[in-house]
């Protein structure tokens, strides 16, 4: 299988953990909401899409700024379980954060509230969550992401064309700096196409964060937010689209939004999805298999 | 889809059901936007004067019974337990609210255990994502910033889910249980002590707090009256006319043949425009773009209907004397 040696961009310096900022945040009751954003509010981050980098049937590496996700597709293969579906194929998804590095630990350290310690000496220790607790929390997040990626992709694959087969998606999150759900969906769609699995359309995804600005009364809509922007946001909307069919496969909103603001956020997501679809298509057309064959797409 | 009791329907049954919905007559005769009536039991009336809440040792509890025609019923039991804990460093002014959902009966059924566990986790993650921050005012749970705050732990037990609409029912039960929860009044003892007698800094001893054992001083968590209401809109796809039908309060059969579901948490207080606090789409179908505003409009429209379709059995503030004795012992 193709062996394009992909290199990760921006991976020489780890994401800065701003100790001074987090200590300052704990002593003041309000965290300053002003964050410098070096791109326009509707601009996506530096994007890198690579295909066919591992020896799995299909694979893709997606970098949205500092968020890096790798997806491998194994299949269609037969399954040895007794619960095989005779009518249509099964899509399975598994998400894993690279241990100790992938998950933004700053969101967990000190974030877990602990029960009352019996004595004052142990109270300091009680603040730090144990590694077992961190692992269960990460496991829960991974499961949730896997369910959502699965439901956003299931509409795109004509499973009736693969009866009794299992298509497995394995996502590895190398680094999470916001918009990880979108990055996973994009990586999974590209990997499916790279594995030559028939799809109705590629699924694209975009995340928008809504922040109430103190300076102006108009709330700000930020496309493709980073992790720190997500933490400060008042609401986050994630949308996954089948761009050519204009159908929504995943729709999530957390945080309060009035209906006009929600509609604006969804429109911004839709624009983000459309531009992402163009980038994905270009990445596919530029991808060359060894042997010089180019991928063909039917629109 | 949301519980371990997934029904298997044949293709012709699904067609029959969806055609019925298209004609505005569902399996049990309801219209597409009709909601069944729930019964919420917050205290059972006995022959003696005081009614008892369903779970007497919890700080608050509620039972929700939704019975459908044909002897199916959804039965949910919700318990709220409150304890004092140290708040997290990143949010020192806030208490904590955790929602946990258990589906014990499905675990004993003949379906494979792994699938059951996944379904159970699914319901729990959907409900906690929709509701965890939208139920009560977390800052009111704080006792002493950085040192003490309340940890409200909500446990939902799904006793039976055969009438469908489990997520809605769980959310209503949680809301009712929280409305009947009493937070004991806790006073920091550094305020009570006379000046000069106690120079211990807060946090050094375990007797910083005094619990008022007078039950009448206990309060319900603030913000619960404005808590979000969760409405599930079920989308069915009719292949014949390629049209999409929106249903409210789906039964188990309708959930088994639905295209996808959208769970919407709406905050509809009096006097303000209803805002959507959280939204989740579950299911493997893809929604056409034009349908999105219709779904949110239907969810918002359903909130007053949902609020008025409760039938509360028993009065809410008649509390068991057992809770009083528990506070006295402490």
Coordinates of C-alpha atoms in Angstrom, one line a residue:
Chain A
X1 CA 0.0 0.0 0.0
X2 CA 1.2 3.5 -0.6
X3 CA 3.9 4.9 1.6
X4 CA 3.8 8.6 1.5
X5 CA 6.0 9.7 4.3
X6 CA 4.0 12.4 5.9
X7 CA 5.5 14.8 8.3
X8 CA 3.6 16.6 11.0
X9 CA 3.8 20.3 10.9
X10 CA 4.1 22.4 14.1
X11 CA 5.1 19.5 16.3
X12 CA 8.5 20.6 17.5
X13 CA 7.2 22.7 20.3
X14 CA 4.4 21.3 22.6
X15 CA 1.4 23.5 23.2
X16 CA 2.3 26.0 25.9
X17 CA 0.7 25.3 29.3
X18 CA 0.4 28.8 30.6
X19 CA 1.0 28.3 34.3
X20 CA 1.0 31.9 35.2
X21 CA -2.4 32.4 33.5
X22 CA -4.0 29.5 35.3
X23 CA -2.7 30.6 38.7
X24 CA -4.0 34.0 38.1
X25 CA -7.3 32.7 37.1
X26 CA -7.7 30.9 40.4
X27 CA -7.1 33.9 42.5
X28 CA -9.5 36.2 40.7
X29 CA -13.2 35.4 40.4
X30 CA -13.6 36.4 36.8
X31 CA -11.4 35.2 34.1
X32 CA -10.6 37.8 31.5
X33 CA -12.4 36.9 28.4
X34 CA -10.2 38.9 26.0
X35 CA -8.1 36.6 24.0
X36 CA -6.0 37.6 21.0
X37 CA -7.0 35.8 17.9
X38 CA -4.6 36.1 15.1
X39 CA -7.0 35.3 12.3
X40 CA -10.3 36.7 11.3
X41 CA -13.4 35.4 13.1
X42 CA -14.5 33.4 10.0
X43 CA -11.1 32.2 9.0
X44 CA -10.1 28.5 9.4
X45 CA -6.8 27.6 10.8
X46 CA -3.8 26.3 8.8
X47 CA -5.0 23.1 7.3
X48 CA -3.1 20.0 6.3
X49 CA -4.7 17.0 4.8
X50 CA -2.7 13.9 4.0
X51 CA -3.8 10.6 2.7
X52 CA -2.4 7.1 2.5
X53 CA 0.3 7.4 5.2
X54 CA 0.0 4.1 6.9
X55 CA -0.3 0.6 5.7
X56 CA -4.0 0.3 6.6
X57 CA -6.6 -0.1 3.9
X58 CA -7.2 3.6 4.0
X59 CA -5.7 6.3 6.2
X60 CA -5.8 10.1 6.5
X61 CA -4.0 12.6 8.7
X62 CA -5.8 15.9 9.4
X63 CA -4.2 18.9 11.0
X64 CA -6.4 21.9 11.9
X65 CA -3.9 24.2 13.4
X66 CA -2.6 22.3 16.4
X67 CA -5.3 19.7 16.4
X68 CA -3.9 16.6 14.8
X69 CA -6.0 13.5 14.1
X70 CA -5.1 10.3 12.3
X71 CA -7.7 7.9 11.0
X72 CA -7.2 4.4 9.7
X73 CA -9.9 2.3 8.0
X74 CA -9.8 -1.5 8.2
X75 CA -12.2 -3.2 6.0
X76 CA -14.5 -4.3 4.6
X77 CA -13.6 -7.5 6.5
X78 CA -15.6 -10.4 7.8
X79 CA -16.4 -10.6 11.4
X80 CA -16.3 -13.7 13.6
X81 CA -19.0 -12.6 16.0
X82 CA -22.3 -14.3 15.9
X83 CA -24.2 -11.1 15.6
X84 CA -23.4 -10.5 11.9
X85 CA -25.9 -8.3 10.0
X86 CA -27.2 -10.1 7.0
X87 CA -28.8 -7.2 5.3
X88 CA -26.3 -4.5 5.5
X89 CA -22.7 -3.9 6.6
X90 CA -21.7 -2.6 10.0
X91 CA -19.6 0.5 10.6
X92 CA -17.6 0.5 13.8
X93 CA -15.6 3.4 15.2
X94 CA -13.0 3.6 17.9
X95 CA -11.4 6.8 19.2
X96 CA -8.2 6.9 21.2
X97 CA -6.3 9.8 22.6
X98 CA -2.6 9.3 22.5
X99 CA -1.9 8.5 26.2
X100 CA -0.5 11.3 28.3
X101 CA -0.1 13.6 25.4
X102 CA -3.3 13.9 23.4
X103 CA -5.9 15.0 25.9
X104 CA -5.6 18.5 27.2
X105 CA -4.7 17.6 30.8
X106 CA -5.0 21.2 31.9
X107 CA -8.7 20.8 31.7
X108 CA -8.6 17.9 34.2
X109 CA -5.9 18.8 36.7
X110 CA -7.6 20.7 39.4
X111 CA -10.9 20.6 37.6
X112 CA -12.2 17.6 39.4
X113 CA -13.9 18.5 42.6
X114 CA -13.1 16.1 45.4
X115 CA -14.9 15.0 48.5
X116 CA -14.0 16.4 51.9
X117 CA -10.7 15.2 53.2
X118 CA -10.7 13.8 56.7
X119 CA -7.7 15.8 57.8
X120 CA -6.0 18.9 56.6
X121 CA -2.8 17.2 55.5
X122 CA -4.6 15.1 52.9
X123 CA -6.6 18.1 51.7
X124 CA -3.8 19.2 49.4
X125 CA -3.6 15.7 47.9
X126 CA -7.3 15.6 47.5
X127 CA -7.2 18.3 44.9
X128 CA -5.2 16.2 42.4
X129 CA -7.3 13.7 40.6
X130 CA -5.8 10.2 40.5
X131 CA -4.6 8.8 37.2
X132 CA -7.3 6.2 37.4
X133 CA -9.9 9.0 37.5
X134 CA -8.3 10.8 34.6
X135 CA -8.4 7.6 32.6
X136 CA -12.0 7.0 33.2
X137 CA -12.8 10.6 32.2
X138 CA -10.8 10.3 29.1
X139 CA -12.4 7.0 28.3
X140 CA -15.9 8.5 28.6
X141 CA -14.9 11.4 26.2
X142 CA -13.4 8.9 23.7
X143 CA -16.6 6.8 23.8
X144 CA -18.8 9.9 23.2
X145 CA -16.6 11.0 20.3
X146 CA -16.7 7.6 18.7
X147 CA -20.5 7.5 18.9
X148 CA -20.8 10.9 17.4
X149 CA -18.4 10.2 14.5
X150 CA -20.2 7.0 13.8
X151 CA -23.6 8.6 13.6
X152 CA -22.2 11.4 11.4
X153 CA -20.7 9.0 9.0
X154 CA -23.3 6.3 8.9
X155 CA -25.5 8.3 6.5
X156 CA -22.7 8.7 4.0
X157 CA -21.9 5.0 3.5
X158 CA -24.3 2.8 1.6
X159 CA -24.1 -0.1 4.0
X160 CA -26.4 -2.2 1.9
X161 CA -23.6 -2.6 -0.5
X162 CA -21.5 -4.4 2.1
X163 CA -23.7 -7.0 3.7
X164 CA -22.1 -9.2 6.4
X165 CA -19.0 -7.0 6.4
X166 CA -17.5 -4.8 9.0
X167 CA -15.8 -1.5 8.3
X168 CA -13.7 -0.4 11.2
X169 CA -12.6 3.2 11.8
X170 CA -9.8 3.8 14.2
X171 CA -9.1 7.3 15.1
X172 CA -6.1 8.4 17.0
X173 CA -6.1 11.9 18.4
X174 CA -2.5 13.1 18.5
X175 CA -3.2 16.5 19.9
X176 CA -6.4 18.2 20.8
X177 CA -6.5 22.0 20.4
X178 CA -10.2 22.5 19.9
X179 CA -12.6 21.4 17.1
X180 CA -11.5 17.8 17.6
X181 CA -14.9 16.5 16.6
X182 CA -14.7 18.2 13.2
X183 CA -11.2 17.0 12.7
X184 CA -12.2 13.4 13.5
X185 CA -15.1 13.5 11.0
X186 CA -12.9 15.0 8.2
X187 CA -10.2 12.4 8.8
X188 CA -12.7 9.6 8.8
X189 CA -14.3 10.7 5.6
X190 CA -10.9 11.1 3.8
X191 CA -9.8 7.7 5.1
X192 CA -13.0 6.0 3.9
X193 CA -12.4 7.4 0.4
X194 CA -8.8 6.4 0.5
X195 CA -9.9 2.9 1.3
X196 CA -12.0 2.9 -1.8
X197 CA -15.2 2.4 0.1
X198 CA -18.2 3.7 -1.7
X199 CA -19.6 6.8 -0.2
X200 CA -22.5 9.0 -1.2
X201 CA -20.5 12.1 -0.4
X202 CA -17.7 13.2 1.9
X203 CA -18.8 14.3 5.3
X204 CA -17.4 17.7 6.3
X205 CA -17.6 19.3 9.7
X206 CA -17.1 22.7 11.3
X207 CA -17.3 24.1 14.8
X208 CA -18.2 27.6 15.7
X209 CA -17.8 29.2 19.2
X210 CA -20.0 32.1 20.3
X211 CA -18.5 34.5 22.7
X212 CA -20.2 37.5 24.2
X213 CA -17.8 40.4 23.9
X214 CA -17.8 42.9 26.7
X215 CA -16.6 45.7 24.4
X216 CA -19.4 45.5 21.9
X217 CA -22.9 44.3 22.4
X218 CA -22.7 42.1 19.4
X219 CA -21.6 38.6 20.3
X220 CA -18.7 37.2 18.3
X221 CA -18.9 34.1 16.2
X222 CA -15.5 32.4 15.9
X223 CA -15.0 29.7 13.3
X224 CA -12.7 26.7 14.0
X225 CA -12.0 27.7 17.6
X226 CA -8.9 26.6 19.5
X227 CA -9.1 25.0 22.9
X228 CA -8.7 28.2 24.9
X229 CA -11.4 29.8 22.8
X230 CA -13.7 26.9 23.5
X231 CA -13.2 27.2 27.2
X232 CA -14.1 30.9 27.2
X233 CA -17.0 30.5 24.8
X234 CA -20.6 30.9 25.9
X235 CA -21.9 28.4 23.4
X236 CA -20.4 26.0 20.9
X237 CA -22.1 24.7 17.8
X238 CA -20.8 21.7 15.8
X239 CA -22.3 20.7 12.4
X240 CA -21.4 17.9 10.0
X241 CA -22.7 18.1 6.5
X242 CA -23.0 16.1 3.4
X243 CA -22.1 19.1 1.3
X244 CA -23.4 18.0 -2.1
X245 CA -26.7 16.7 -0.7
X246 CA -27.1 19.6 1.7
X247 CA -28.0 17.3 4.5
X248 CA -26.9 17.5 8.1
X249 CA -25.6 14.4 9.8
X250 CA -24.5 15.8 13.1
X251 CA -25.8 18.8 14.9
X252 CA -24.7 19.7 18.4
X253 CA -25.2 22.8 20.4
X254 CA -24.1 23.4 24.0
X255 CA -24.7 26.6 25.7
X256 CA -27.5 29.1 25.5
X257 CA -28.2 30.8 22.1
X258 CA -31.1 32.8 21.0
X259 CA -32.7 31.6 17.8
X260 CA -31.2 34.3 15.6
X261 CA -27.8 33.7 17.0
X262 CA -28.2 30.0 16.6
X263 CA -29.1 30.5 13.0
X264 CA -26.1 32.7 12.4
X265 CA -23.8 30.1 14.0
X266 CA -25.3 27.3 11.9
X267 CA -24.8 29.4 8.7
X268 CA -21.2 30.1 9.6
X269 CA -20.8 26.3 10.2
X270 CA -22.3 25.6 6.8
X271 CA -19.9 28.0 5.1
X272 CA -17.0 26.4 7.0
X273 CA -18.2 23.0 5.9
X274 CA -18.4 24.1 2.2
X275 CA -14.8 25.5 2.2
X276 CA -13.6 22.4 4.0
X277 CA -15.2 20.3 1.3
X278 CA -13.3 22.1 -1.4
X279 CA -10.0 21.5 0.5
X280 CA -10.8 17.8 1.0
X281 CA -11.6 17.4 -2.7
X282 CA -8.4 19.1 -3.7
X283 CA -6.4 16.9 -1.4
X284 CA -8.0 13.8 -2.9
X285 CA -7.4 14.9 -6.5
X286 CA -3.8 15.7 -5.7
X287 CA -3.1 12.4 -4.0
X288 CA -1.2 10.1 -6.2
X289 CA -1.0 6.3 -5.6
X290 CA 2.4 4.8 -6.3
X291 CA 2.1 3.8 -9.9
X292 CA 0.8 7.1 -10.9
X293 CA -2.9 6.5 -10.7
X294 CA -4.9 9.4 -9.5
X295 CA -8.1 9.0 -7.6
X296 CA -11.2 9.5 -9.6
X297 CA -14.2 11.2 -8.2
X298 CA -17.7 11.2 -9.6
X299 CA -19.6 14.3 -8.8
Chain B
X1 CA -32.2 3.4 19.9
X2 CA -31.7 5.1 23.2
X3 CA -32.3 2.0 25.4
X4 CA -31.4 -1.6 25.4
X5 CA -34.9 -2.5 24.5
X6 CA -34.5 -1.9 20.8
X7 CA -37.4 -3.3 18.9
X8 CA -37.1 -5.1 15.6
X9 CA -39.8 -4.2 13.2
X10 CA -40.4 -5.7 9.8
X11 CA -40.4 -3.5 6.8
X12 CA -44.1 -3.6 6.3
X13 CA -44.7 -2.7 9.9
X14 CA -42.5 0.3 9.5
X15 CA -44.3 1.4 6.4
X16 CA -47.6 1.0 8.1
X17 CA -46.4 3.1 11.0
X18 CA -45.0 5.9 8.9
X19 CA -48.0 6.0 6.6
X20 CA -50.1 6.4 9.7
X21 CA -48.0 9.3 10.9
X22 CA -48.3 10.9 7.5
X23 CA -52.1 10.8 7.9
X24 CA -51.7 12.4 11.3
X25 CA -52.9 9.3 13.1
X26 CA -50.2 7.4 15.0
X27 CA -50.4 3.9 16.3
X28 CA -52.2 4.9 19.5
X29 CA -54.4 7.4 17.7
X30 CA -52.5 10.6 18.7
X31 CA -51.7 13.3 16.3
X32 CA -48.1 14.0 15.4
X33 CA -47.6 16.7 17.9
X34 CA -49.6 15.2 20.7
X35 CA -47.9 14.4 24.0
X36 CA -49.0 11.7 26.4
X37 CA -49.8 12.6 29.9
X38 CA -47.2 11.9 32.5
X39 CA -47.7 11.3 36.2
X40 CA -45.1 12.5 38.6
X41 CA -45.2 11.2 42.1
X42 CA -43.3 13.2 44.6
X43 CA -45.0 12.0 47.7
X44 CA -47.5 9.2 48.2
X45 CA -50.6 10.0 50.0
X46 CA -51.2 7.5 52.8
X47 CA -54.0 7.3 55.2
X48 CA -52.1 9.3 57.8
X49 CA -51.7 13.0 57.4
X50 CA -48.1 13.3 56.2
X51 CA -47.2 12.0 52.7
X52 CA -43.8 10.5 52.1
X53 CA -41.6 11.2 49.2
X54 CA -40.7 8.1 47.2
X55 CA -37.2 7.8 48.6
X56 CA -37.1 9.0 52.1
X57 CA -33.4 8.9 52.7
X58 CA -32.5 11.1 49.7
X59 CA -32.6 14.8 49.8
X60 CA -35.1 14.7 47.0
X61 CA -36.8 12.2 44.8
X62 CA -39.4 11.7 42.2
X63 CA -41.1 8.9 40.3
X64 CA -42.4 9.3 36.8
X65 CA -44.9 7.0 35.3
X66 CA -45.9 7.2 31.7
X67 CA -48.3 4.5 30.6
X68 CA -49.3 4.1 27.1
X69 CA -52.2 2.1 25.6
X70 CA -51.4 -1.6 25.4
X71 CA -49.9 -2.0 28.9
X72 CA -46.6 -0.5 28.1
X73 CA -45.1 1.9 30.5
X74 CA -42.1 4.0 31.1
X75 CA -41.2 4.1 34.8
X76 CA -38.4 6.3 36.0
X77 CA -37.1 6.8 39.5
X78 CA -34.9 9.7 40.3
X79 CA -33.0 10.4 43.5
X80 CA -31.0 13.4 44.5
X81 CA -28.3 13.2 47.1
X82 CA -26.4 16.2 48.4
X83 CA -23.1 16.2 50.1
X84 CA -20.5 18.8 51.0
X85 CA -17.2 18.7 49.1
X86 CA -14.2 20.9 48.1
X87 CA -14.8 22.8 44.9
X88 CA -12.4 22.5 42.0
X89 CA -9.6 25.1 41.7
X90 CA -10.8 26.3 38.3
X91 CA -14.3 27.1 39.5
X92 CA -14.1 27.9 43.2
X93 CA -17.4 29.6 43.4
X94 CA -19.5 26.8 42.0
X95 CA -20.9 23.6 43.3
X96 CA -21.2 20.5 41.2
X97 CA -24.1 18.6 39.7
X98 CA -23.6 15.1 38.3
X99 CA -26.2 13.1 36.6
X100 CA -26.0 9.3 36.5
X101 CA -28.4 7.0 34.6
X102 CA -28.8 3.3 35.4
X103 CA -30.8 0.9 33.4
X104 CA -30.8 -2.2 35.6
X105 CA -33.6 -4.2 34.1
X106 CA -32.1 -4.1 30.6
X107 CA -28.9 -5.5 32.0
X108 CA -30.6 -8.7 33.0
X109 CA -32.3 -9.2 29.6
X110 CA -31.0 -11.6 27.1
X111 CA -29.3 -9.0 24.9
X112 CA -25.6 -9.0 24.8
X113 CA -24.0 -7.2 27.7
X114 CA -21.7 -5.1 25.7
X115 CA -24.4 -3.6 23.6
X116 CA -26.4 -2.9 26.8
X117 CA -23.6 -1.1 28.4
X118 CA -23.1 1.1 25.3
X119 CA -26.7 2.0 25.2
X120 CA -26.8 2.8 28.9
X121 CA -23.8 5.1 28.5
X122 CA -25.4 6.7 25.6
X123 CA -28.5 7.7 27.5
X124 CA -26.3 9.0 30.4
X125 CA -24.0 11.0 28.2
X126 CA -26.9 12.6 26.3
X127 CA -28.7 13.5 29.4
X128 CA -25.7 14.9 31.3
X129 CA -24.6 16.9 28.3
X130 CA -28.0 18.4 27.8
X131 CA -28.8 19.1 31.4
X132 CA -25.7 19.3 33.6
X133 CA -25.3 23.1 33.4
X134 CA -28.9 24.0 32.6
X135 CA -30.7 22.8 35.7
X136 CA -29.8 24.9 38.7
X137 CA -27.6 27.8 39.5
X138 CA -24.3 26.3 40.4
X139 CA -23.0 29.3 42.1
X140 CA -25.8 29.1 44.7
X141 CA -24.4 25.8 45.8
X142 CA -21.2 27.4 47.1
X143 CA -20.9 27.6 50.9
X144 CA -17.4 29.0 51.4
X145 CA -15.5 29.8 48.1
X146 CA -12.5 27.6 47.7
X147 CA -13.3 25.4 50.7
X148 CA -16.9 24.1 50.7
X149 CA -19.6 23.6 48.2
X150 CA -22.4 21.3 47.6
X151 CA -22.1 18.4 45.3
X152 CA -25.5 17.4 44.0
X153 CA -25.6 13.9 42.7
X154 CA -28.6 12.9 40.7
X155 CA -29.2 9.2 40.1
X156 CA -31.8 8.1 37.7
X157 CA -33.0 4.5 37.6
X158 CA -34.9 3.4 34.5
X159 CA -37.3 0.8 35.9
X160 CA -39.1 0.2 32.7
X161 CA -38.8 1.8 29.3
X162 CA -41.3 0.1 27.1
X163 CA -43.4 3.2 26.4
X164 CA -40.5 4.9 24.7
X165 CA -39.4 8.5 25.1
X166 CA -36.9 7.6 27.8
X167 CA -34.7 10.7 27.5
X168 CA -37.6 13.1 27.9
X169 CA -39.0 11.1 30.8
X170 CA -35.7 11.0 32.6
X171 CA -35.3 14.8 32.2
X172 CA -38.7 15.5 33.6
X173 CA -38.1 13.2 36.5
X174 CA -34.8 14.9 37.2
X175 CA -36.5 18.3 37.1
X176 CA -39.3 17.1 39.5
X177 CA -36.8 15.6 41.9
X178 CA -34.7 18.7 42.0
X179 CA -37.8 20.8 42.6
X180 CA -38.4 18.7 45.7
X181 CA -34.9 18.6 46.9
X182 CA -34.1 20.3 50.2
X183 CA -30.6 21.6 50.7
X184 CA -29.8 21.7 54.4
X185 CA -28.9 25.1 55.6
X186 CA -25.3 25.1 56.4
X187 CA -23.7 28.0 58.2
X188 CA -19.9 28.5 58.4
X189 CA -19.0 28.3 62.1
X190 CA -16.4 31.1 61.8
X191 CA -19.4 33.5 61.5
X192 CA -21.1 31.9 64.5
X193 CA -18.0 32.0 66.8
X194 CA -17.5 35.0 68.9
X195 CA -14.7 37.2 67.9
X196 CA -11.4 36.1 69.3
X197 CA -12.3 32.6 70.4
X198 CA -11.5 30.8 67.2
X199 CA -8.4 31.8 65.2
X200 CA -8.3 28.7 63.1
X201 CA -8.1 29.5 59.4
X202 CA -11.0 28.0 57.5
X203 CA -10.2 24.5 56.3
X204 CA -8.0 23.4 59.1
X205 CA -10.5 21.6 61.0
X206 CA -13.5 19.6 60.0
X207 CA -15.9 21.5 62.2
X208 CA -16.1 24.7 60.2
X209 CA -19.6 24.2 59.2
X210 CA -22.8 24.1 61.3
X211 CA -25.7 22.3 60.1
X212 CA -29.1 23.7 61.0
X213 CA -31.3 20.9 62.0
X214 CA -34.4 22.9 61.6
X215 CA -36.1 21.5 58.5
X216 CA -38.0 24.6 57.8
X217 CA -34.8 26.5 57.0
X218 CA -33.8 24.0 54.3
X219 CA -34.0 25.5 50.8
X220 CA -34.6 24.1 47.3
X221 CA -31.7 24.8 45.0
X222 CA -32.1 28.1 43.3
X223 CA -32.8 28.3 39.6
X224 CA -34.7 25.1 39.4
X225 CA -37.9 26.8 38.4
X226 CA -36.1 28.0 35.3
X227 CA -34.5 24.7 34.5
X228 CA -34.4 23.6 30.9
X229 CA -37.1 21.3 29.6
X230 CA -35.9 18.6 27.2
X231 CA -38.0 17.9 24.1
X232 CA -37.2 15.0 21.7
X233 CA -38.2 15.5 18.2
X234 CA -38.3 12.3 16.2
X235 CA -37.9 12.5 12.5
X236 CA -39.4 9.8 10.3
X237 CA -38.7 9.6 6.6
X238 CA -41.5 8.6 4.2
X239 CA -39.8 7.1 1.2
X240 CA -42.9 7.2 -1.0
X241 CA -43.2 10.9 -1.0
X242 CA -39.6 11.6 0.2
X243 CA -41.0 13.7 3.0
X244 CA -40.0 14.1 6.6
X245 CA -42.4 13.8 9.4
X246 CA -41.8 15.3 12.8
X247 CA -43.2 13.6 15.9
X248 CA -43.2 14.5 19.5
X249 CA -43.1 12.0 22.4
X250 CA -42.3 8.9 20.3
X251 CA -43.3 5.5 21.5
X252 CA -40.9 2.6 21.3
X253 CA -42.2 1.4 18.0
X254 CA -41.8 4.9 16.5
X255 CA -38.3 5.1 17.8
X256 CA -37.4 1.8 16.2
X257 CA -38.3 3.0 12.7
X258 CA -37.3 6.6 13.0
X259 CA -34.7 8.2 10.8
X260 CA -33.1 10.2 13.6
X261 CA -33.9 12.1 16.8
X262 CA -33.0 15.6 17.9
X263 CA -33.0 16.2 21.6
X264 CA -33.5 19.9 22.5
X265 CA -33.1 21.5 25.9
X266 CA -35.2 24.7 25.9
X267 CA -35.2 27.3 28.6
X268 CA -38.6 28.9 28.6
X269 CA -39.1 31.2 31.4
X270 CA -42.0 33.5 31.7
X271 CA -41.6 36.8 30.0
X272 CA -38.6 36.0 27.9
X273 CA -38.2 34.5 24.5
X274 CA -37.5 30.8 24.8
X275 CA -33.8 30.0 24.2
X276 CA -32.3 26.7 23.3
X277 CA -29.7 25.7 25.9
X278 CA -28.4 22.6 24.3
X279 CA -29.1 20.4 21.3
X280 CA -28.1 16.9 20.3
X281 CA -28.9 14.9 17.3
X282 CA -28.7 11.2 17.6
X283 CA -29.3 8.5 15.0
X284 CA -27.9 7.7 11.6
X285 CA -30.1 9.7 9.3
X286 CA -29.1 12.9 7.6
X287 CA -31.4 15.9 7.9
X288 CA -32.0 18.2 4.9
X289 CA -31.0 21.7 5.6
X290 CA -34.5 23.2 5.5
X291 CA -35.7 20.9 8.3
X292 CA -33.4 22.4 10.9
X293 CA -35.4 25.5 11.7
X294 CA -38.6 23.5 11.6
X295 CA -37.3 21.1 14.3
X296 CA -36.2 23.9 16.6
X297 CA -39.5 25.7 16.1
X298 CA -41.4 22.5 17.0
X299 CA -39.3 21.9 20.1
X300 CA -39.9 25.4 21.3
X301 CA -43.6 25.1 20.6
X302 CA -43.8 21.9 22.6
X303 CA -42.5 23.3 25.8
X304 CA -45.7 24.8 27.2
X305 CA -47.5 21.6 26.1
X306 CA -45.0 19.5 28.0
X307 CA -45.2 21.7 31.1
X308 CA -49.0 21.4 31.2
X309 CA -49.2 17.7 30.6
X310 CA -47.9 16.7 34.0
X311 CA -50.2 15.3 36.6
X312 CA -48.5 15.6 40.0
X313 CA -49.7 13.1 42.5
X314 CA -49.3 14.1 46.1
X315 CA -48.2 17.4 47.5
X316 CA -44.6 18.2 47.2
X317 CA -43.6 19.8 50.5
X318 CA -44.9 17.2 52.9
X319 CA -41.6 15.8 53.9
X320 CA -41.0 12.6 55.8
X321 CA -40.0 13.0 59.4
X322 CA -37.1 10.6 58.6
X323 CA -35.3 13.4 56.9
X324 CA -35.8 15.6 60.0
X325 CA -34.3 12.9 62.2
X326 CA -31.3 12.5 59.9
X327 CA -30.6 16.2 60.2
X328 CA -31.0 16.0 64.0
X329 CA -28.4 13.2 64.3
X330 CA -25.8 15.3 62.5

